PDB file of C-alpha atoms and ligand atoms in Angstrom:
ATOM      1  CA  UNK A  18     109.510 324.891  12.812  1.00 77.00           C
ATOM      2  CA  UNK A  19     113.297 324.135  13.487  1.00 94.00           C
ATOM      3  CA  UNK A  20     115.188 321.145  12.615  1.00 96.00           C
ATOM      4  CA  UNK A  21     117.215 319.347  15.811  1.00 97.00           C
ATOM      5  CA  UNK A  22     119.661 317.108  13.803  1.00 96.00           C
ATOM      6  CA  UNK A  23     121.720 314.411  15.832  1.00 97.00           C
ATOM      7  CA  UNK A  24     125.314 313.282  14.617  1.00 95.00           C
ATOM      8  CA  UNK A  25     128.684 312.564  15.912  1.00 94.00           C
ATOM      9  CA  UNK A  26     131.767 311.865  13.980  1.00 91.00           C
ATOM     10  CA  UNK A  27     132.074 308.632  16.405  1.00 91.00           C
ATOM     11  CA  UNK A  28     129.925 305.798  16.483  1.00 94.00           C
ATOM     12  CA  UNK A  29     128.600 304.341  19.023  1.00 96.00           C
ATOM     13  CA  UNK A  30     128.233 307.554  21.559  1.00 96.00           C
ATOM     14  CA  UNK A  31     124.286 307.169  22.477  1.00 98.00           C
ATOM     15  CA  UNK A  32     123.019 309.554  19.958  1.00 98.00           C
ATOM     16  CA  UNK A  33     119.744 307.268  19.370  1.00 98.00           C
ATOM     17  CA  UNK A  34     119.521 307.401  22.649  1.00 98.00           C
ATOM     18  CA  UNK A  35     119.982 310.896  22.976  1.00 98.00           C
ATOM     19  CA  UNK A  36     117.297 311.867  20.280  1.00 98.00           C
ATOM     20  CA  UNK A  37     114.354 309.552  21.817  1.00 98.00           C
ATOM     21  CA  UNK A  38     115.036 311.294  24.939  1.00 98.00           C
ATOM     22  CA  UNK A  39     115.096 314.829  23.569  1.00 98.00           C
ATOM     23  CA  UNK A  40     112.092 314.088  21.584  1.00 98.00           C
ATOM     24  CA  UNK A  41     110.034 312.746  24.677  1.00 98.00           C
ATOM     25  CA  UNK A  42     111.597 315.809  26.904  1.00 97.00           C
ATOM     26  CA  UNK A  43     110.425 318.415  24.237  1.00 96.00           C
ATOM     27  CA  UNK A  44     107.003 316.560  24.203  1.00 95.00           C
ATOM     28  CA  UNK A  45     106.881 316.742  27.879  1.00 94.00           C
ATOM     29  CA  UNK A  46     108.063 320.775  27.681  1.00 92.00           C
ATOM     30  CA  UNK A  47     104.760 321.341  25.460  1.00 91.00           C
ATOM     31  CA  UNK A  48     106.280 321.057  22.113  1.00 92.00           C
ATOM     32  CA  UNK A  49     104.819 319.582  19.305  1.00 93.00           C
ATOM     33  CA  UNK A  50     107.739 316.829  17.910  1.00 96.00           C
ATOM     34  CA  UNK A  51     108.446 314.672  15.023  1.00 97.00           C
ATOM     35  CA  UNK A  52     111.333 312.558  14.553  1.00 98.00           C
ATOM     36  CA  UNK A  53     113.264 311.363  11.828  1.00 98.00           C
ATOM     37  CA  UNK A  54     115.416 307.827  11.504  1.00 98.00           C
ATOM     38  CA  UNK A  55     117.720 308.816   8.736  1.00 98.00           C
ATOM     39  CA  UNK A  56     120.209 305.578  10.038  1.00 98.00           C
ATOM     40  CA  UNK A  57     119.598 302.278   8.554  1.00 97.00           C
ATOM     41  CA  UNK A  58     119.989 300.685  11.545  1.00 97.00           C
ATOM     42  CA  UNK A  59     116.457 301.419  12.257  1.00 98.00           C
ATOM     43  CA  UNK A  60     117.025 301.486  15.979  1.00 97.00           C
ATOM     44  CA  UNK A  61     114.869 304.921  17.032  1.00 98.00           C
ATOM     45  CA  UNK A  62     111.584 302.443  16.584  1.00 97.00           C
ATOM     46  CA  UNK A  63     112.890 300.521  19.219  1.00 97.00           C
ATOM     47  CA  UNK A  64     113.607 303.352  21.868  1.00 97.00           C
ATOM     48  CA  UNK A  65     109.903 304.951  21.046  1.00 97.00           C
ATOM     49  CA  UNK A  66     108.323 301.887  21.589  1.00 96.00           C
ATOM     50  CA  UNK A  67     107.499 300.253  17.871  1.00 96.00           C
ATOM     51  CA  UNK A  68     107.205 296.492  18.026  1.00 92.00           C
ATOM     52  CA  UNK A  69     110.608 294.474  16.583  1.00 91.00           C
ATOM     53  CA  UNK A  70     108.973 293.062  14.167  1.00 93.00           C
ATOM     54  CA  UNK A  71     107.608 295.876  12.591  1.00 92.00           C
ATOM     55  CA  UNK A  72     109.712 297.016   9.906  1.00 93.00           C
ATOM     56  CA  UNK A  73     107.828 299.278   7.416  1.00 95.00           C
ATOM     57  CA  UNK A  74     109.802 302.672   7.494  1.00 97.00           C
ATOM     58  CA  UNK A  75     110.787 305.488   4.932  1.00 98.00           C
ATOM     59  CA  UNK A  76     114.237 305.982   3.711  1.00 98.00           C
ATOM     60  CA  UNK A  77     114.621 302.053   3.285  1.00 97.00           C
ATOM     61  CA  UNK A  78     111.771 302.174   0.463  1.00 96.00           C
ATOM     62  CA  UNK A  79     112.873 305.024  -1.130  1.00 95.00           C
ATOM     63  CA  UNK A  80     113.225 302.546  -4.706  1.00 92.00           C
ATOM     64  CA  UNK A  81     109.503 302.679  -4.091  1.00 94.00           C
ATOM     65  CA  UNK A  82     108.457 306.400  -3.921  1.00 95.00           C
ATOM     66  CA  UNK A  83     106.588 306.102  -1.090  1.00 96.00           C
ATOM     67  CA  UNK A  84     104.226 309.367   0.604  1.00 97.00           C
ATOM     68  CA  UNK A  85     106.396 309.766   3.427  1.00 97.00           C
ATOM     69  CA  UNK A  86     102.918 310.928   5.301  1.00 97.00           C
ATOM     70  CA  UNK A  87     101.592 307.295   4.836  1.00 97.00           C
ATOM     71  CA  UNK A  88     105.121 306.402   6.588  1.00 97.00           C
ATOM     72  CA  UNK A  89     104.673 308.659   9.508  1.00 97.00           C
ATOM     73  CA  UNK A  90     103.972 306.608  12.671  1.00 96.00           C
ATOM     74  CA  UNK A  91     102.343 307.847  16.320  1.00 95.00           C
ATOM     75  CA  UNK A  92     104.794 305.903  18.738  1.00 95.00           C
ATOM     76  CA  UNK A  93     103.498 304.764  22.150  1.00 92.00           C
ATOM     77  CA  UNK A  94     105.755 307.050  23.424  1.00 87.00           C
ATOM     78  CA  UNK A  95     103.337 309.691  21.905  1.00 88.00           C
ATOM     79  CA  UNK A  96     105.672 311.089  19.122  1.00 95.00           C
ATOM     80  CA  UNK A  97     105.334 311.399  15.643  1.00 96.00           C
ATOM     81  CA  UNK A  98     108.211 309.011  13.671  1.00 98.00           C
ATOM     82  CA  UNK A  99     109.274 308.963  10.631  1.00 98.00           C
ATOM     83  CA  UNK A 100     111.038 305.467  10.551  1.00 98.00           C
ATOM     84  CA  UNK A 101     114.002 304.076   8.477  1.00 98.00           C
ATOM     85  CA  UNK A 102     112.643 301.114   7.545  1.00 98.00           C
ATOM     86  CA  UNK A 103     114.158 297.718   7.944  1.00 97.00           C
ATOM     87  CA  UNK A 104     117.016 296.970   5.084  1.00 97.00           C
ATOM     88  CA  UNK A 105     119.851 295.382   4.444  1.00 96.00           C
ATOM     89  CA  UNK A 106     123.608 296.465   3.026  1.00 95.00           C
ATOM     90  CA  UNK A 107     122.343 296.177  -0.322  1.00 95.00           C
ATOM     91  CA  UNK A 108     119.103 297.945   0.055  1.00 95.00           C
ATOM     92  CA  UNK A 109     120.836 300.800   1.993  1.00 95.00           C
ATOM     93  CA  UNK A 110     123.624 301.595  -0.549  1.00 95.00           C
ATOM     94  CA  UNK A 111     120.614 301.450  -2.923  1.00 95.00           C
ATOM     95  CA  UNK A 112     119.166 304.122  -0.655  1.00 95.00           C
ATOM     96  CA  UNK A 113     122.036 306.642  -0.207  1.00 95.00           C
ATOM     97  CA  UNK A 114     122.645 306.721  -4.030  1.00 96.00           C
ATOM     98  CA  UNK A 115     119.220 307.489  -4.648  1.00 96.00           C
ATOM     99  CA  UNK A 116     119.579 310.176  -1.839  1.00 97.00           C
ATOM    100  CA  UNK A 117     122.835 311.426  -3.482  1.00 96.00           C
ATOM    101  CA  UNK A 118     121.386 311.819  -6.852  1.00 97.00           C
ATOM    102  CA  UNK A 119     117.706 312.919  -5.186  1.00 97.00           C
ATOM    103  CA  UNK A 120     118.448 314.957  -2.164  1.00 97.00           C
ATOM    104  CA  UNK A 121     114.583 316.454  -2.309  1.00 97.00           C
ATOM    105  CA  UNK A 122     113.695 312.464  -1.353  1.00 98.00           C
ATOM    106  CA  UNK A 123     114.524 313.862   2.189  1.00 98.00           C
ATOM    107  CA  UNK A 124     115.211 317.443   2.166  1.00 97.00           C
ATOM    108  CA  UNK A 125     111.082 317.895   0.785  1.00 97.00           C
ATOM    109  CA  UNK A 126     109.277 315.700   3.635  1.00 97.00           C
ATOM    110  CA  UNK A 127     111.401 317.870   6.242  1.00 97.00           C
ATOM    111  CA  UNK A 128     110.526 320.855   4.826  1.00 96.00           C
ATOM    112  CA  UNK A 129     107.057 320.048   4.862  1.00 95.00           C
ATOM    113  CA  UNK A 130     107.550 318.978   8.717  1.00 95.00           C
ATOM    114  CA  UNK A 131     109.678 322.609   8.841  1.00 94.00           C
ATOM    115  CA  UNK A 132     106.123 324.369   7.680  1.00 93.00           C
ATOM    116  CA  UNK A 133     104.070 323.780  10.653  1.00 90.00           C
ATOM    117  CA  UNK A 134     105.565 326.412  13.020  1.00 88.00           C
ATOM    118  CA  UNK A 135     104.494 324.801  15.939  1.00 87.00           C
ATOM    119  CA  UNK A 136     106.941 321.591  15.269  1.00 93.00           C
ATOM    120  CA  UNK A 137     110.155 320.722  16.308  1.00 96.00           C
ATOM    121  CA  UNK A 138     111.723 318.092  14.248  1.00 97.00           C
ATOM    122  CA  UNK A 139     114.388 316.061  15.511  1.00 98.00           C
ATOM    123  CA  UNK A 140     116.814 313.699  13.406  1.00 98.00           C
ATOM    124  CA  UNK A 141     118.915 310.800  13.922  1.00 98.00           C
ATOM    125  CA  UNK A 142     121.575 310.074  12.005  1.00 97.00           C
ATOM    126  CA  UNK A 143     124.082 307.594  11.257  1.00 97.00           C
ATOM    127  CA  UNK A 144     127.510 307.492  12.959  1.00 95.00           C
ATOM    128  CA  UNK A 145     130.252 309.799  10.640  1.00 90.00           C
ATOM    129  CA  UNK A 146     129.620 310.889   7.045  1.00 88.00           C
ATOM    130  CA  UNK A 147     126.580 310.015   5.128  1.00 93.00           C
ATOM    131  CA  UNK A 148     124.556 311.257   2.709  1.00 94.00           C
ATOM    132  CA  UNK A 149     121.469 311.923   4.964  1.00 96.00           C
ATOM    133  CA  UNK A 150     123.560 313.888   7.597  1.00 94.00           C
ATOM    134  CA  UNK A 151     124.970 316.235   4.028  1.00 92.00           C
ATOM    135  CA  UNK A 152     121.226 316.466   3.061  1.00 94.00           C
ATOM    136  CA  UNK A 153     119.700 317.247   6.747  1.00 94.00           C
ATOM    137  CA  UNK A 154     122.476 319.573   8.037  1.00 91.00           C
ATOM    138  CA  UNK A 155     121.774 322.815   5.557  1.00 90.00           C
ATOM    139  CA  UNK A 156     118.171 322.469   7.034  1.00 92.00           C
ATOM    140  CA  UNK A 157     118.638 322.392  10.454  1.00 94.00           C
ATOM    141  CA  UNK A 158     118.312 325.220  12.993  1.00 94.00           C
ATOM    142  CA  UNK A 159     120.770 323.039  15.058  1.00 94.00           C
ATOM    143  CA  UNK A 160     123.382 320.068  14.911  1.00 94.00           C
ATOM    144  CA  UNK A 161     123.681 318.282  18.206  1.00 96.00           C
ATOM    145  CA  UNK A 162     127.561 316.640  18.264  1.00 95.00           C
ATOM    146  CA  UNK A 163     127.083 313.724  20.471  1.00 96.00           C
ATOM    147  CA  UNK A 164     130.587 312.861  22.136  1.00 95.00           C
ATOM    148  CA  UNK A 165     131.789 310.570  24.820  1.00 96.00           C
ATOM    149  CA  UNK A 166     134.141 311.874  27.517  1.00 92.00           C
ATOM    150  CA  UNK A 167     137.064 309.990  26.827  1.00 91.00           C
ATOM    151  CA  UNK A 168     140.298 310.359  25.067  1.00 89.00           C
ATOM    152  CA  UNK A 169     138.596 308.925  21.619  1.00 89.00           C
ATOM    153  CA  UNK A 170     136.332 311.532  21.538  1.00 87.00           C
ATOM    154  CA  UNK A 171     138.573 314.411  22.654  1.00 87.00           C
ATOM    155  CA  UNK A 172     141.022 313.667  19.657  1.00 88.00           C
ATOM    156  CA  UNK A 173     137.841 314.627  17.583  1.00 87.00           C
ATOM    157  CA  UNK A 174     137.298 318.066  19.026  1.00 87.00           C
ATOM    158  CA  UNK A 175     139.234 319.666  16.000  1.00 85.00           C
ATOM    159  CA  UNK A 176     136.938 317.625  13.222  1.00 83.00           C
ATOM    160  CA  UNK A 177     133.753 319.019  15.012  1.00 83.00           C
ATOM    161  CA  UNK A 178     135.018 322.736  15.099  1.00 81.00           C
ATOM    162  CA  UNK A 179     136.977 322.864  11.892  1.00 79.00           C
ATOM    163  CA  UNK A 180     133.149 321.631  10.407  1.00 75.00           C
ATOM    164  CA  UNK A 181     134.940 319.119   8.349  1.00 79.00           C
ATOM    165  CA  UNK A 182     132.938 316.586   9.946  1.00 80.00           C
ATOM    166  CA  UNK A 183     129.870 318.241   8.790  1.00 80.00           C
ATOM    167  CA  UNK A 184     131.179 318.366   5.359  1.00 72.00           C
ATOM    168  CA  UNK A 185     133.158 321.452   4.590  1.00 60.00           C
ATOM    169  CA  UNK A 186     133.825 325.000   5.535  1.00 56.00           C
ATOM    170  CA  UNK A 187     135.093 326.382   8.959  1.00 50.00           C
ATOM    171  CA  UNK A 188     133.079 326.213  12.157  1.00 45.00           C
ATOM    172  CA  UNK A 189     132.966 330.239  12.222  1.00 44.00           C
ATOM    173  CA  UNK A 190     132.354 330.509   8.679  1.00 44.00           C
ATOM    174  CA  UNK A 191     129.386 327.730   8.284  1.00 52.00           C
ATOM    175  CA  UNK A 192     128.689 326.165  11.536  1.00 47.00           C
ATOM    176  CA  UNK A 193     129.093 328.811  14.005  1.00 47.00           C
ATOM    177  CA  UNK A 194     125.507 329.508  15.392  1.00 47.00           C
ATOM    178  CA  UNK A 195     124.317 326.427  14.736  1.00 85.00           C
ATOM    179  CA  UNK A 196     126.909 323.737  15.892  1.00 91.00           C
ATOM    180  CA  UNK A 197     126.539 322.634  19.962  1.00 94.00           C
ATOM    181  CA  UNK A 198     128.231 319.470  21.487  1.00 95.00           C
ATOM    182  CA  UNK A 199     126.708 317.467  23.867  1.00 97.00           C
ATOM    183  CA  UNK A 200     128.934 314.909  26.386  1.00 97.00           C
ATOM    184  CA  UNK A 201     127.338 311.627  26.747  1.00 97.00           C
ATOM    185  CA  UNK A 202     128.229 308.466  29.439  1.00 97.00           C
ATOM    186  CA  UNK A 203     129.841 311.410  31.551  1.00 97.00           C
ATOM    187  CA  UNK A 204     131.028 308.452  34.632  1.00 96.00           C
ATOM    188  CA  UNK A 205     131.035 310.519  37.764  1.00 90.00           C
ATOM    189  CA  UNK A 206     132.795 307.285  39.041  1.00 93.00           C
ATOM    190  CA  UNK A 207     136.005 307.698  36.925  1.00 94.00           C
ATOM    191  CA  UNK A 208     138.471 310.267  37.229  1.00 94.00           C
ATOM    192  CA  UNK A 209     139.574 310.011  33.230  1.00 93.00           C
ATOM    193  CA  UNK A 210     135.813 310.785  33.011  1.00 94.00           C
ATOM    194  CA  UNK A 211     135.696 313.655  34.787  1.00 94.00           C
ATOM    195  CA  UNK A 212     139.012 314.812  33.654  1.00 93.00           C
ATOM    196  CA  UNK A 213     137.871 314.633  29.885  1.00 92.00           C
ATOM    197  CA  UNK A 214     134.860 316.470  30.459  1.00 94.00           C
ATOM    198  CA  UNK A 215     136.141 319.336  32.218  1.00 94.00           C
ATOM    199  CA  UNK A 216     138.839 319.806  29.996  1.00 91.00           C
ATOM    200  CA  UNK A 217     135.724 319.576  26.701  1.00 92.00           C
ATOM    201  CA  UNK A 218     133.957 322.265  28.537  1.00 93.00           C
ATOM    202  CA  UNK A 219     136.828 324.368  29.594  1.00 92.00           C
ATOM    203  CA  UNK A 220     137.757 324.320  25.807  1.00 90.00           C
ATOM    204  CA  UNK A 221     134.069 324.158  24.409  1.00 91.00           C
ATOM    205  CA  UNK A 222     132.646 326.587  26.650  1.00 92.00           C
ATOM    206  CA  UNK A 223     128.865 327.451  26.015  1.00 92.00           C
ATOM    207  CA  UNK A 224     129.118 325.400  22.532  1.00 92.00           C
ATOM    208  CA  UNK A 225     128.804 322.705  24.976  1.00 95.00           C
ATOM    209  CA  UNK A 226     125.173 322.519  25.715  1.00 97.00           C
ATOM    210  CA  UNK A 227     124.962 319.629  28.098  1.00 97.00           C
ATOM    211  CA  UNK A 228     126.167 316.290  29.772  1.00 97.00           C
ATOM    212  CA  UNK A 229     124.206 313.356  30.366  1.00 98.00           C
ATOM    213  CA  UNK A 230     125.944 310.944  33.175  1.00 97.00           C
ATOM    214  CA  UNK A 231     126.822 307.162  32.648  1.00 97.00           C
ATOM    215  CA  UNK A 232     123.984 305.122  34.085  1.00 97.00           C
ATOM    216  CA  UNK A 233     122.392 301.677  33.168  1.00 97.00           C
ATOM    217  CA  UNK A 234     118.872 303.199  33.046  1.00 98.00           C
ATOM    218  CA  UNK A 235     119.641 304.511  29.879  1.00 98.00           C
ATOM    219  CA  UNK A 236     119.993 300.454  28.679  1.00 97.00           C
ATOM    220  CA  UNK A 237     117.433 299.497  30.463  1.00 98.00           C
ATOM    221  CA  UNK A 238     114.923 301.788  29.005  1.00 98.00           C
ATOM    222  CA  UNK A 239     115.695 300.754  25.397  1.00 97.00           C
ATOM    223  CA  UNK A 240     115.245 296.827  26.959  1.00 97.00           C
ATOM    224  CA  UNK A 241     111.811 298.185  27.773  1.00 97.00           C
ATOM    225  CA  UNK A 242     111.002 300.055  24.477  1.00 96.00           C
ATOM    226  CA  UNK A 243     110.921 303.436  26.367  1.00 97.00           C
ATOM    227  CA  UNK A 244     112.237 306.776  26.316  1.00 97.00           C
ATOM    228  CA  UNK A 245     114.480 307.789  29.572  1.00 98.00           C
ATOM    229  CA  UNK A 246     111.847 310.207  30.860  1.00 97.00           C
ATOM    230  CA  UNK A 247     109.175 307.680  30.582  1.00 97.00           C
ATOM    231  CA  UNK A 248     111.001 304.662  32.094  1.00 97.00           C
ATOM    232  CA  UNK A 249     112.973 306.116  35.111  1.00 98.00           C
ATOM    233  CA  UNK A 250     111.203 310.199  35.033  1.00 96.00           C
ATOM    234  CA  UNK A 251     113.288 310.407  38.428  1.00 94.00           C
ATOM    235  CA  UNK A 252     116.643 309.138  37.385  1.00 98.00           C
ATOM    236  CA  UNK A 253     119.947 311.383  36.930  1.00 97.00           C
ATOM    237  CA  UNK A 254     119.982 310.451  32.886  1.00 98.00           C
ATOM    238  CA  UNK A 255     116.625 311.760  32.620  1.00 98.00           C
ATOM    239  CA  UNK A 256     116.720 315.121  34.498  1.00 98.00           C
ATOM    240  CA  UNK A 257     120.231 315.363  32.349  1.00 98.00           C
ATOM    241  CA  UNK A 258     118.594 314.858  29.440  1.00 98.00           C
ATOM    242  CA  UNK A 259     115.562 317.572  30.486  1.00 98.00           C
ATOM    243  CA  UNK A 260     118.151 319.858  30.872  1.00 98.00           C
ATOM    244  CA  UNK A 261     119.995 319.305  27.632  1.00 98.00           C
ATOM    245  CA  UNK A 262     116.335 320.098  25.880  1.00 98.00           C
ATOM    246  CA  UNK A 263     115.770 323.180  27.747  1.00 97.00           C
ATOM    247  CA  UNK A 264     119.018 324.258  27.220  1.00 97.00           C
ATOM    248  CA  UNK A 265     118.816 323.026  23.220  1.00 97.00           C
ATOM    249  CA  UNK A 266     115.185 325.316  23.504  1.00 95.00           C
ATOM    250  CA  UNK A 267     117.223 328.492  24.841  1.00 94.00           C
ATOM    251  CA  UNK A 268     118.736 327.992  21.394  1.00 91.00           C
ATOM    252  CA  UNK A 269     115.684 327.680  19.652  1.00 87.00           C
ATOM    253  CA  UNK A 270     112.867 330.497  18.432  1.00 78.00           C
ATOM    254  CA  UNK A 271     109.905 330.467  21.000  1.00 77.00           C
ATOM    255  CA  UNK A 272     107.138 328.276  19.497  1.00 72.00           C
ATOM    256  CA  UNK A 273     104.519 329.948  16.682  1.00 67.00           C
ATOM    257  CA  UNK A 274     101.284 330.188  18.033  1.00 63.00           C
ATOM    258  CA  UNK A 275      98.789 328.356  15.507  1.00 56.00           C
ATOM    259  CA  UNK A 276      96.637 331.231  14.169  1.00 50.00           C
ATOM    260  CA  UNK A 277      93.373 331.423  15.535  1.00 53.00           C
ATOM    261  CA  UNK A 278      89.972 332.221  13.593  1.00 53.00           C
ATOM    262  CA  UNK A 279      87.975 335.072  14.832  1.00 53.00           C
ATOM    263  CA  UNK A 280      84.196 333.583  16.161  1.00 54.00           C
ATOM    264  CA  UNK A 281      82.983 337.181  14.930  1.00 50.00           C
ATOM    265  CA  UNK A 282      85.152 337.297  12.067  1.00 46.00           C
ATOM    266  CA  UNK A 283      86.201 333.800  10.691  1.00 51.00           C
ATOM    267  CA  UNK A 284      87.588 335.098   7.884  1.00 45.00           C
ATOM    268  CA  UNK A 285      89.892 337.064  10.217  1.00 45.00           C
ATOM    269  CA  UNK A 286      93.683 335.601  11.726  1.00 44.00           C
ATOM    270  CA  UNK A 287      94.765 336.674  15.006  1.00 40.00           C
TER     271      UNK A 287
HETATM  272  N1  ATP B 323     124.195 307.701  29.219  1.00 87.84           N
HETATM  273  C1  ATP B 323     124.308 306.394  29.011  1.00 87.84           C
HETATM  274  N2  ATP B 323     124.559 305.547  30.032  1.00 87.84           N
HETATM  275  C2  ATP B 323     124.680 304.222  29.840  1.00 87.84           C
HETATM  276  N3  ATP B 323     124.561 303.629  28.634  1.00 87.84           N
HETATM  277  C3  ATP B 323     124.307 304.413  27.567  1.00 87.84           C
HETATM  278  C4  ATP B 323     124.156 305.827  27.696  1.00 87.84           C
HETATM  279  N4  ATP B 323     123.897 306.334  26.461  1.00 87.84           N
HETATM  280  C5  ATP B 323     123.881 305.300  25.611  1.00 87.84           C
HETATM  281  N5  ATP B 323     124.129 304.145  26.258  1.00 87.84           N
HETATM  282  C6  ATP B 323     124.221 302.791  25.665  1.00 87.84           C
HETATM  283  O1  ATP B 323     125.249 302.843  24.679  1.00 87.84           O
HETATM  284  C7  ATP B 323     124.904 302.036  23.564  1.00 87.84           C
HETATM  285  C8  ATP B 323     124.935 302.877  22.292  1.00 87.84           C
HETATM  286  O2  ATP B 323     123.892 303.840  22.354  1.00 87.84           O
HETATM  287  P1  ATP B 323     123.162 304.341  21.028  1.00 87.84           P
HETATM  288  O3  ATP B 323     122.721 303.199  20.189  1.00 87.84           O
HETATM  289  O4  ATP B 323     122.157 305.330  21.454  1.00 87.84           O
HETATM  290  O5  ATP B 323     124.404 305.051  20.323  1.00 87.84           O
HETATM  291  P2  ATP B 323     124.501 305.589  18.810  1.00 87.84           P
HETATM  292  O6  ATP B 323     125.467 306.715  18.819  1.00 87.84           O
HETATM  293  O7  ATP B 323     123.159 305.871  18.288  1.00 87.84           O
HETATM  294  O8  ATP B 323     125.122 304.339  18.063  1.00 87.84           O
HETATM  295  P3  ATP B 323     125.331 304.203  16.474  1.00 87.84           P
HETATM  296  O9  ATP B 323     126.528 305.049  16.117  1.00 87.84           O
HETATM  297  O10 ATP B 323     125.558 302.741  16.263  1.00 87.84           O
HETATM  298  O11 ATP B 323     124.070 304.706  15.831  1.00 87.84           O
HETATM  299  C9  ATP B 323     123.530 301.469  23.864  1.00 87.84           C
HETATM  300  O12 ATP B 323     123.691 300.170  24.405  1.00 87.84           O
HETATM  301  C10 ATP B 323     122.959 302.413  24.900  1.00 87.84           C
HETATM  302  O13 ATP B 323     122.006 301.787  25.752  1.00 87.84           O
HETATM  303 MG1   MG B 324     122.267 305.234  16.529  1.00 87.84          MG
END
């Protein structure tokens, strides 16, 4: 049922990353999840296990009209993708007008995701403004702000609670509910590291809904074509990442129970 979109005003700050591991945590929590490449980059394949060479996807045909069902794939990770699509500069300026002047092109297939109540969607987006992030953001129950805890990132604290880099409007006014942060490559090893992040939560305060620690397992499981929780379950990013999707969940409505036909009465819902 809700929408979990993924953006950051920054590139660069692991939110691919981020959303393959919050979409195999969820799985692993008992949710039902589907995710959504909305980045032409096309990297969220990679992290949920899709071969490199394969390059069919959704947004990237969109000249095409394709069913976006026939584009959903089951990942070897065991989640339900909705991929980009390979492309190229051309083909994804081609895209985001068509986007811009057809917003339904994405805002319909996630809606249709949206109707199963027992699904959680989760999106990836690309780094700063784009036309996807305009077109998922009115739709989703939350937006997860992926930052880094450094100086970079702290200069964009303002952009993320104004709202501007959602669009418009102020944080209280548009985003308030709806708008958590999350601190990513958190290096317990570096005291400008630590620093930054105390001072984002200090200032962020519950709006900060998690911190996932600097650690080369997070590479190493995109190297292997995995999700954090499958490639190194044990592993400090991974129970970080758990914890971010539990809290994300407190956030969340309790999942729908499918209805259930009556043996006596079929016609009947429970
Ligand atoms: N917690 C972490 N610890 C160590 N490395 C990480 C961590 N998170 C992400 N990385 C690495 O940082 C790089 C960027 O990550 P990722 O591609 O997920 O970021 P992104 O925000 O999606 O980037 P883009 O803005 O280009 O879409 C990758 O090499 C990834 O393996
Ligand atoms: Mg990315």
């Amino acid at each position: 049922m809700p929408l979990l979109c993924v953006a950051s005003p920054k590139g660069g700050v692991g939110k691919t990353s981020i959303v393959a591991g919050l979409a195999d945590a969820l799985k692993r929590a008992g949710r039902t999840v589907v995710a959504i490449d909305s980045d032409p980059q096309n990297a969220l394949r990679l992290h949920l296990g899709l071969p490199i060479t394969d390059g069919a996807g959704y947004l990237a045909r969109l000249p095409d009209r394709p069913d976006w069902r026939a584009c959903l794939r089951r990942t070897p990770a065991g989640i339900d993708l909705l991929p980009h699509g390979e492309t190229d500069m051309r083909g994804a300026l081609a895209s985001a007008a068509m986007l811009e002047r057809e917003p339904d092109l994405l805002a319909g297939p996630v809606r249709a995701m949206l109707a199963d109540p027992a699904t959680i969607v989760v999106a990836d987006t690309p780094p700063g403004a784009s036309v996807a992030l305009s077109i998922l953001q009115p739709q989703a129950a939350l937006v997860l702000a992926v930052l880094l805890a450094d100086a970079a990132s702290t200069a964009l604290l303002p952009d993320i609670e104004s709202g501007r880099f959602l669009g418009q409007g102020t944080l209280g006014t548009l985003n308030g509910p709806k708008l958590l942060v999350a601190l990513n490559q958190v290096d317990r090893g570096s005291r400008l590291s630590i620093a930054a992040a105390e001072g984002v939560a200090a200032h962020l305060g519950p709006r900060l809904a998690g911190a996932v620690c600097r650690d080369d397992a997070v590479a190493e499981a995109l190297a292997c074509q995995q999700p954090i929780g499958a490639h190194a379950p044990g592993s400090q990013p991974a129970r970080d990442i758990a914890d971010l999707a539990a809290a994300l969940l407190r956030h969340l409505p309790p999942p729908a129970v499918a209805p259930v036909a009556s043996p006596l009465f079929p016609w009947m819902r429970q």
